[in-house]
Amino acid sequence: MLLIRAIVRPEKKDEVLYELSTAGFHAATVIDVVGRGKQKGIKIGGIVYDEIPKALIMLVVRDEDKEDVISVILRTAKTSAKGAYGDGKIFVSAVDEVYTVSTAAAGL
Amino acid sequence: MKEIIAVVRMNKTSATKKALVDVGAAGFTAEKVMGRGKLVEEKERIATRRANLMELAKAEDDKETEALIDSFLDGSRLFPRRMFTVFAHDDDVERIIHAIIKANQTDNNVGDGKIFVLPTMDIVRVRTGESGEYAI
């Protein structure tokens, strides 16, 4: 299993979650975060904004669903056909075990 | 070394903290998150839950309440949850997971949370600079 963490624009959060649900990946955890990327934030006038608000969407999926999830996020989180700086990043990490609290069962 | 991520009910925060102390893993990081779980598709279960919620609301034909309750059940809503992140030695993982599960189970059958166990490459304690198993 894999943990997919996607950092997207906050205004794209609902759209990404909706599309993920439609694609069959309903379960997700969402956190409001601030951060900066490779462009070192945004400089407007003389002021540098480097704590830009973003939404962090976390979901754990089976290995074979990785490509599907990533393509859904890539498609919906983009702000234009070309994409723009600040559209976000996706990180994938390994997950050894998953448990559901209500049933104490292992697995997704 | 493992990273244990547990997403649990907000009102179970103190129970979870206590369970962690009892099991010998007092250190944790907690975050307020929003989330949703697997969609419940059994019509019967949804209908029962809906009836229970309507009973709680005690509203007489109130459209707003009904719409609100429906939004709770159709999966369109994110619910507030507490996310615990605990780093542990490999040998302790099973005990910690067991403790978290025991502290968080309710009679609702759904929505009690999920626990993820991730491998961890390295941990460094900022105060001393020591790393690896000693830093947990």
mmCIF file of C-alpha atoms in Angstrom:
data_model
loop_
_atom_site.group_PDB
_atom_site.id
_atom_site.type_symbol
_atom_site.label_atom_id
_atom_site.label_comp_id
_atom_site.label_asym_id
_atom_site.label_seq_id
_atom_site.Cartn_x
_atom_site.Cartn_y
_atom_site.Cartn_z
ATOM 1 C CA MET A 1 0.000 0.000 0.000
ATOM 2 C CA LEU A 2 1.069 3.553 -0.637
ATOM 3 C CA LEU A 3 0.471 6.868 1.085
ATOM 4 C CA ILE A 4 -0.150 9.629 -1.429
ATOM 5 C CA ARG A 5 0.229 13.173 -0.166
ATOM 6 C CA ALA A 6 -0.837 15.837 -2.608
ATOM 7 C CA ILE A 7 -0.326 19.529 -1.959
ATOM 8 C CA VAL A 8 -2.783 21.503 -4.053
ATOM 9 C CA ARG A 9 -4.212 24.977 -4.241
ATOM 10 C CA PRO A 10 -6.900 25.422 -1.556
ATOM 11 C CA GLU A 11 -9.463 26.520 -4.151
ATOM 12 C CA LYS A 12 -8.882 23.252 -6.031
ATOM 13 C CA LYS A 13 -9.411 21.083 -2.948
ATOM 14 C CA ASP A 14 -13.115 20.406 -3.403
ATOM 15 C CA GLU A 15 -12.762 19.660 -7.099
ATOM 16 C CA VAL A 16 -9.903 17.212 -6.515
ATOM 17 C CA LEU A 17 -11.821 15.468 -3.712
ATOM 18 C CA TYR A 18 -14.937 15.220 -5.869
ATOM 19 C CA GLU A 19 -13.041 13.765 -8.820
ATOM 20 C CA LEU A 20 -11.195 11.314 -6.555
ATOM 21 C CA SER A 21 -14.512 10.145 -5.143
ATOM 22 C CA THR A 22 -15.933 9.713 -8.642
ATOM 23 C CA ALA A 23 -12.877 7.669 -9.587
ATOM 24 C CA GLY A 24 -13.532 5.360 -6.639
ATOM 25 C CA PHE A 25 -11.147 6.801 -4.071
ATOM 26 C CA HIS A 26 -13.509 8.264 -1.540
ATOM 27 C CA ALA A 27 -11.526 8.078 1.680
ATOM 28 C CA ALA A 28 -9.136 10.966 2.274
ATOM 29 C CA THR A 29 -7.711 13.201 4.977
ATOM 30 C CA VAL A 30 -7.352 16.922 4.349
ATOM 31 C CA ILE A 31 -5.145 19.370 6.215
ATOM 32 C CA ASP A 32 -4.709 23.107 5.685
ATOM 33 C CA VAL A 33 -1.007 23.845 5.428
ATOM 34 C CA VAL A 34 1.301 26.700 4.496
ATOM 35 C CA GLY A 35 4.481 26.335 2.522
ATOM 36 C CA ARG A 36 6.684 27.473 -0.274
ATOM 37 C CA GLY A 37 8.072 25.783 -3.338
ATOM 38 C CA LYS A 38 11.069 25.935 -5.595
ATOM 39 C CA GLN A 39 10.245 29.518 -6.632
ATOM 40 C CA LYS A 40 10.945 30.665 -3.035
ATOM 41 C CA GLY A 41 7.456 32.054 -2.588
ATOM 42 C CA ILE A 42 5.902 34.967 -4.423
ATOM 43 C CA LYS A 43 7.357 38.442 -4.554
ATOM 44 C CA ILE A 44 4.736 41.142 -4.868
ATOM 45 C CA GLY A 45 6.151 44.640 -4.734
ATOM 46 C CA GLY A 46 8.916 44.522 -2.178
ATOM 47 C CA ILE A 47 7.303 41.859 -0.034
ATOM 48 C CA VAL A 48 8.079 38.144 -0.301
ATOM 49 C CA TYR A 49 5.231 35.809 0.601
ATOM 50 C CA ASP A 50 6.756 32.454 1.467
ATOM 51 C CA GLU A 51 4.021 30.984 3.625
ATOM 52 C CA ILE A 52 1.509 30.342 0.898
ATOM 53 C CA PRO A 53 -1.673 28.545 2.020
ATOM 54 C CA LYS A 54 -2.251 25.156 0.413
ATOM 55 C CA ALA A 55 -4.387 22.086 1.045
ATOM 56 C CA LEU A 56 -2.675 18.781 1.810
ATOM 57 C CA ILE A 57 -4.732 15.782 0.711
ATOM 58 C CA MET A 58 -3.630 12.433 2.130
ATOM 59 C CA LEU A 59 -4.890 9.101 0.948
ATOM 60 C CA VAL A 60 -3.710 5.532 1.280
ATOM 61 C CA VAL A 61 -4.295 3.319 -1.746
ATOM 62 C CA ARG A 62 -3.331 -0.096 -3.072
ATOM 63 C CA ASP A 63 -0.113 -0.202 -5.088
ATOM 64 C CA GLU A 64 -1.943 -0.838 -8.366
ATOM 65 C CA ASP A 65 -4.158 2.258 -7.912
ATOM 66 C CA LYS A 66 -1.234 4.661 -7.688
ATOM 67 C CA GLU A 67 -1.236 5.696 -11.348
ATOM 68 C CA ASP A 68 -5.010 6.252 -11.361
ATOM 69 C CA VAL A 69 -4.953 8.484 -8.285
ATOM 70 C CA ILE A 70 -1.999 10.499 -9.504
ATOM 71 C CA SER A 71 -3.531 11.061 -12.943
ATOM 72 C CA VAL A 72 -6.802 12.242 -11.364
ATOM 73 C CA ILE A 73 -4.946 14.712 -9.140
ATOM 74 C CA LEU A 74 -2.704 15.918 -11.960
ATOM 75 C CA ARG A 75 -5.715 16.483 -14.192
ATOM 76 C CA THR A 76 -7.869 18.349 -11.650
ATOM 77 C CA ALA A 77 -5.311 20.338 -9.658
ATOM 78 C CA LYS A 78 -3.877 22.063 -12.714
ATOM 79 C CA THR A 79 -4.967 25.666 -13.207
ATOM 80 C CA SER A 80 -4.524 25.711 -16.992
ATOM 81 C CA ALA A 81 -3.621 23.300 -19.769
ATOM 82 C CA LYS A 82 0.032 24.166 -19.329
ATOM 83 C CA GLY A 83 -0.130 24.363 -15.559
ATOM 84 C CA ALA A 84 1.362 27.153 -13.475
ATOM 85 C CA TYR A 85 3.842 27.602 -10.673
ATOM 86 C CA GLY A 86 2.107 26.858 -7.390
ATOM 87 C CA ASP A 87 -0.229 24.142 -8.663
ATOM 88 C CA GLY A 88 1.302 21.742 -6.194
ATOM 89 C CA LYS A 89 3.284 18.570 -5.688
ATOM 90 C CA ILE A 90 2.505 14.917 -5.081
ATOM 91 C CA PHE A 91 4.551 12.716 -2.763
ATOM 92 C CA VAL A 92 4.270 8.942 -2.587
ATOM 93 C CA SER A 93 5.544 6.908 0.363
ATOM 94 C CA ALA A 94 5.369 3.278 1.379
ATOM 95 C CA VAL A 95 2.848 2.016 3.929
ATOM 96 C CA ASP A 96 3.531 -1.305 5.670
ATOM 97 C CA GLU A 97 0.265 -1.904 7.477
ATOM 98 C CA VAL A 98 -3.232 -0.435 7.667
ATOM 99 C CA TYR A 99 -5.826 -1.052 10.391
ATOM 100 C CA THR A 100 -9.452 -0.017 10.690
ATOM 101 C CA VAL A 101 -10.223 0.956 14.278
ATOM 102 C CA SER A 102 -13.906 -0.005 14.305
ATOM 103 C CA THR A 103 -13.290 -3.606 13.245
ATOM 104 C CA ALA A 104 -9.622 -3.913 14.277
ATOM 105 C CA ALA A 105 -9.140 -5.574 10.895
ATOM 106 C CA ALA A 106 -5.927 -5.198 8.940
ATOM 107 C CA GLY A 107 -6.051 -3.924 5.366
ATOM 108 C CA LEU A 108 -7.734 -1.047 3.568
ATOM 109 C CA MET B 1 11.714 2.349 13.140
ATOM 110 C CA LYS B 2 8.124 2.947 12.141
ATOM 111 C CA GLU B 3 5.872 5.949 11.830
ATOM 112 C CA ILE B 4 2.359 5.289 13.088
ATOM 113 C CA ILE B 5 -0.321 7.644 11.775
ATOM 114 C CA ALA B 6 -3.658 7.291 13.527
ATOM 115 C CA VAL B 7 -6.722 9.306 12.498
ATOM 116 C CA VAL B 8 -9.260 9.187 15.323
ATOM 117 C CA ARG B 9 -12.376 10.922 16.605
ATOM 118 C CA MET B 10 -11.880 14.370 18.153
ATOM 119 C CA ASN B 11 -13.515 13.374 21.448
ATOM 120 C CA LYS B 12 -11.178 10.395 21.760
ATOM 121 C CA THR B 13 -8.070 12.598 21.917
ATOM 122 C CA SER B 14 -7.534 12.299 25.660
ATOM 123 C CA ALA B 15 -8.351 8.577 25.680
ATOM 124 C CA THR B 16 -5.767 8.055 22.947
ATOM 125 C CA LYS B 17 -3.166 10.156 24.779
ATOM 126 C CA LYS B 18 -3.710 8.135 27.934
ATOM 127 C CA ALA B 19 -3.481 4.864 26.007
ATOM 128 C CA LEU B 20 -0.178 5.983 24.477
ATOM 129 C CA VAL B 21 1.286 6.851 27.879
ATOM 130 C CA ASP B 22 0.148 3.509 29.303
ATOM 131 C CA VAL B 23 1.796 1.619 26.486
ATOM 132 C CA GLY B 24 5.077 3.492 26.961
ATOM 133 C CA ALA B 25 5.034 5.710 23.880
ATOM 134 C CA ALA B 26 4.327 9.084 25.427
ATOM 135 C CA GLY B 27 5.753 11.200 22.626
ATOM 136 C CA PHE B 28 3.426 12.144 19.811
ATOM 137 C CA THR B 29 2.449 14.888 17.417
ATOM 138 C CA ALA B 30 -1.237 15.649 16.990
ATOM 139 C CA GLU B 31 -2.957 17.628 14.310
ATOM 140 C CA LYS B 32 -6.491 18.731 13.590
ATOM 141 C CA VAL B 33 -7.529 17.359 10.229
ATOM 142 C CA MET B 34 -10.669 16.932 8.141
ATOM 143 C CA GLY B 35 -11.399 13.612 6.533
ATOM 144 C CA ARG B 36 -13.785 11.093 5.159
ATOM 145 C CA GLY B 37 -13.705 7.320 5.054
ATOM 146 C CA LYS B 38 -14.900 4.539 2.835
ATOM 147 C CA LEU B 39 -18.406 5.256 1.545
ATOM 148 C CA VAL B 40 -21.072 3.133 3.255
ATOM 149 C CA GLU B 41 -23.280 1.773 0.496
ATOM 150 C CA GLU B 42 -25.649 -0.521 2.398
ATOM 151 C CA LYS B 43 -29.042 1.201 2.105
ATOM 152 C CA GLU B 44 -30.381 -0.374 5.266
ATOM 153 C CA ARG B 45 -27.546 0.866 7.447
ATOM 154 C CA ILE B 46 -27.831 4.389 6.060
ATOM 155 C CA ALA B 47 -31.592 4.390 6.692
ATOM 156 C CA THR B 48 -31.125 3.287 10.321
ATOM 157 C CA ARG B 49 -28.471 5.905 10.928
ATOM 158 C CA ARG B 50 -30.642 8.560 9.328
ATOM 159 C CA ALA B 51 -33.591 7.646 11.533
ATOM 160 C CA ASN B 52 -31.361 7.852 14.610
ATOM 161 C CA LEU B 53 -30.066 11.284 13.639
ATOM 162 C CA MET B 54 -33.567 12.574 12.904
ATOM 163 C CA GLU B 55 -34.617 11.334 16.332
ATOM 164 C CA LEU B 56 -31.735 13.293 17.892
ATOM 165 C CA ALA B 57 -32.672 16.437 15.985
ATOM 166 C CA LYS B 58 -36.305 16.177 17.099
ATOM 167 C CA ALA B 59 -37.302 18.487 14.285
ATOM 168 C CA GLU B 60 -40.785 18.449 12.869
ATOM 169 C CA ASP B 61 -40.542 18.282 9.106
ATOM 170 C CA ASP B 62 -37.615 20.689 9.060
ATOM 171 C CA LYS B 63 -36.179 20.787 5.544
ATOM 172 C CA GLU B 64 -32.884 22.341 6.654
ATOM 173 C CA THR B 65 -32.210 19.670 9.266
ATOM 174 C CA GLU B 66 -33.076 16.967 6.787
ATOM 175 C CA ALA B 67 -30.706 18.379 4.180
ATOM 176 C CA LEU B 68 -27.967 18.623 6.810
ATOM 177 C CA ILE B 69 -28.438 15.027 7.928
ATOM 178 C CA ASP B 70 -28.464 13.846 4.333
ATOM 179 C CA SER B 71 -25.177 15.634 3.712
ATOM 180 C CA PHE B 72 -23.735 13.737 6.688
ATOM 181 C CA LEU B 73 -24.608 10.427 5.094
ATOM 182 C CA ASP B 74 -24.049 10.850 1.365
ATOM 183 C CA GLY B 75 -20.292 11.208 1.709
ATOM 184 C CA SER B 76 -20.061 14.774 0.421
ATOM 185 C CA ARG B 77 -18.867 16.080 3.768
ATOM 186 C CA LEU B 78 -15.512 16.055 5.520
ATOM 187 C CA PHE B 79 -15.571 15.357 9.243
ATOM 188 C CA PRO B 80 -13.148 16.770 11.830
ATOM 189 C CA ARG B 81 -10.688 14.235 13.166
ATOM 190 C CA ARG B 82 -7.499 14.199 15.224
ATOM 191 C CA MET B 83 -4.403 12.843 13.523
ATOM 192 C CA PHE B 84 -1.713 11.391 15.801
ATOM 193 C CA THR B 85 1.778 10.744 14.519
ATOM 194 C CA VAL B 86 3.902 8.474 16.708
ATOM 195 C CA PHE B 87 7.387 7.163 15.990
ATOM 196 C CA ALA B 88 8.160 3.787 17.504
ATOM 197 C CA HIS B 89 10.636 0.928 17.607
ATOM 198 C CA ASP B 90 9.648 -2.005 15.403
ATOM 199 C CA ASP B 91 8.947 -4.213 18.418
ATOM 200 C CA ASP B 92 6.508 -1.745 20.006
ATOM 201 C CA VAL B 93 4.336 -1.163 16.940
ATOM 202 C CA GLU B 94 1.925 -4.020 17.599
ATOM 203 C CA ARG B 95 1.284 -2.998 21.218
ATOM 204 C CA ILE B 96 0.766 0.643 20.288
ATOM 205 C CA ILE B 97 -1.692 -0.210 17.516
ATOM 206 C CA HIS B 98 -3.591 -2.507 19.844
ATOM 207 C CA ALA B 99 -3.790 0.231 22.484
ATOM 208 C CA ILE B 100 -5.013 2.842 19.995
ATOM 209 C CA ILE B 101 -7.662 0.494 18.624
ATOM 210 C CA LYS B 102 -8.856 -0.405 22.119
ATOM 211 C CA ALA B 103 -9.120 3.235 23.178
ATOM 212 C CA ASN B 104 -10.995 4.319 20.072
ATOM 213 C CA GLN B 105 -13.578 1.652 19.332
ATOM 214 C CA THR B 106 -17.199 2.791 19.668
ATOM 215 C CA ASP B 107 -20.588 1.212 19.000
ATOM 216 C CA ASN B 108 -21.017 3.088 15.742
ATOM 217 C CA ASN B 109 -19.177 0.527 13.606
ATOM 218 C CA VAL B 110 -18.063 3.268 11.233
ATOM 219 C CA GLY B 111 -16.010 6.422 11.592
ATOM 220 C CA ASP B 112 -13.728 5.240 14.383
ATOM 221 C CA GLY B 113 -10.654 5.916 12.319
ATOM 222 C CA LYS B 114 -7.728 4.357 10.530
ATOM 223 C CA ILE B 115 -4.169 3.535 11.513
ATOM 224 C CA PHE B 116 -1.298 3.553 9.024
ATOM 225 C CA VAL B 117 2.168 2.168 9.670
ATOM 226 C CA LEU B 118 4.967 3.609 7.543
ATOM 227 C CA PRO B 119 8.633 2.677 7.419
ATOM 228 C CA THR B 120 11.022 5.407 8.624
ATOM 229 C CA MET B 121 14.546 5.921 7.384
ATOM 230 C CA ASP B 122 16.021 7.954 10.194
ATOM 231 C CA ILE B 123 15.143 10.081 13.197
ATOM 232 C CA VAL B 124 17.334 12.811 14.666
ATOM 233 C CA ARG B 125 16.931 14.382 18.093
ATOM 234 C CA VAL B 126 17.570 18.093 17.710
ATOM 235 C CA ARG B 127 18.767 18.625 21.292
ATOM 236 C CA THR B 128 21.662 16.149 21.150
ATOM 237 C CA GLY B 129 22.037 15.383 17.482
ATOM 238 C CA GLU B 130 21.833 11.626 18.107
ATOM 239 C CA SER B 131 20.076 9.664 15.415
ATOM 240 C CA GLY B 132 18.456 6.324 14.663
ATOM 241 C CA GLU B 133 16.824 4.109 17.305
ATOM 242 C CA TYR B 134 18.274 6.220 20.158
ATOM 243 C CA ALA B 135 16.430 9.307 18.988
ATOM 244 C CA ILE B 136 12.941 7.862 19.480
#
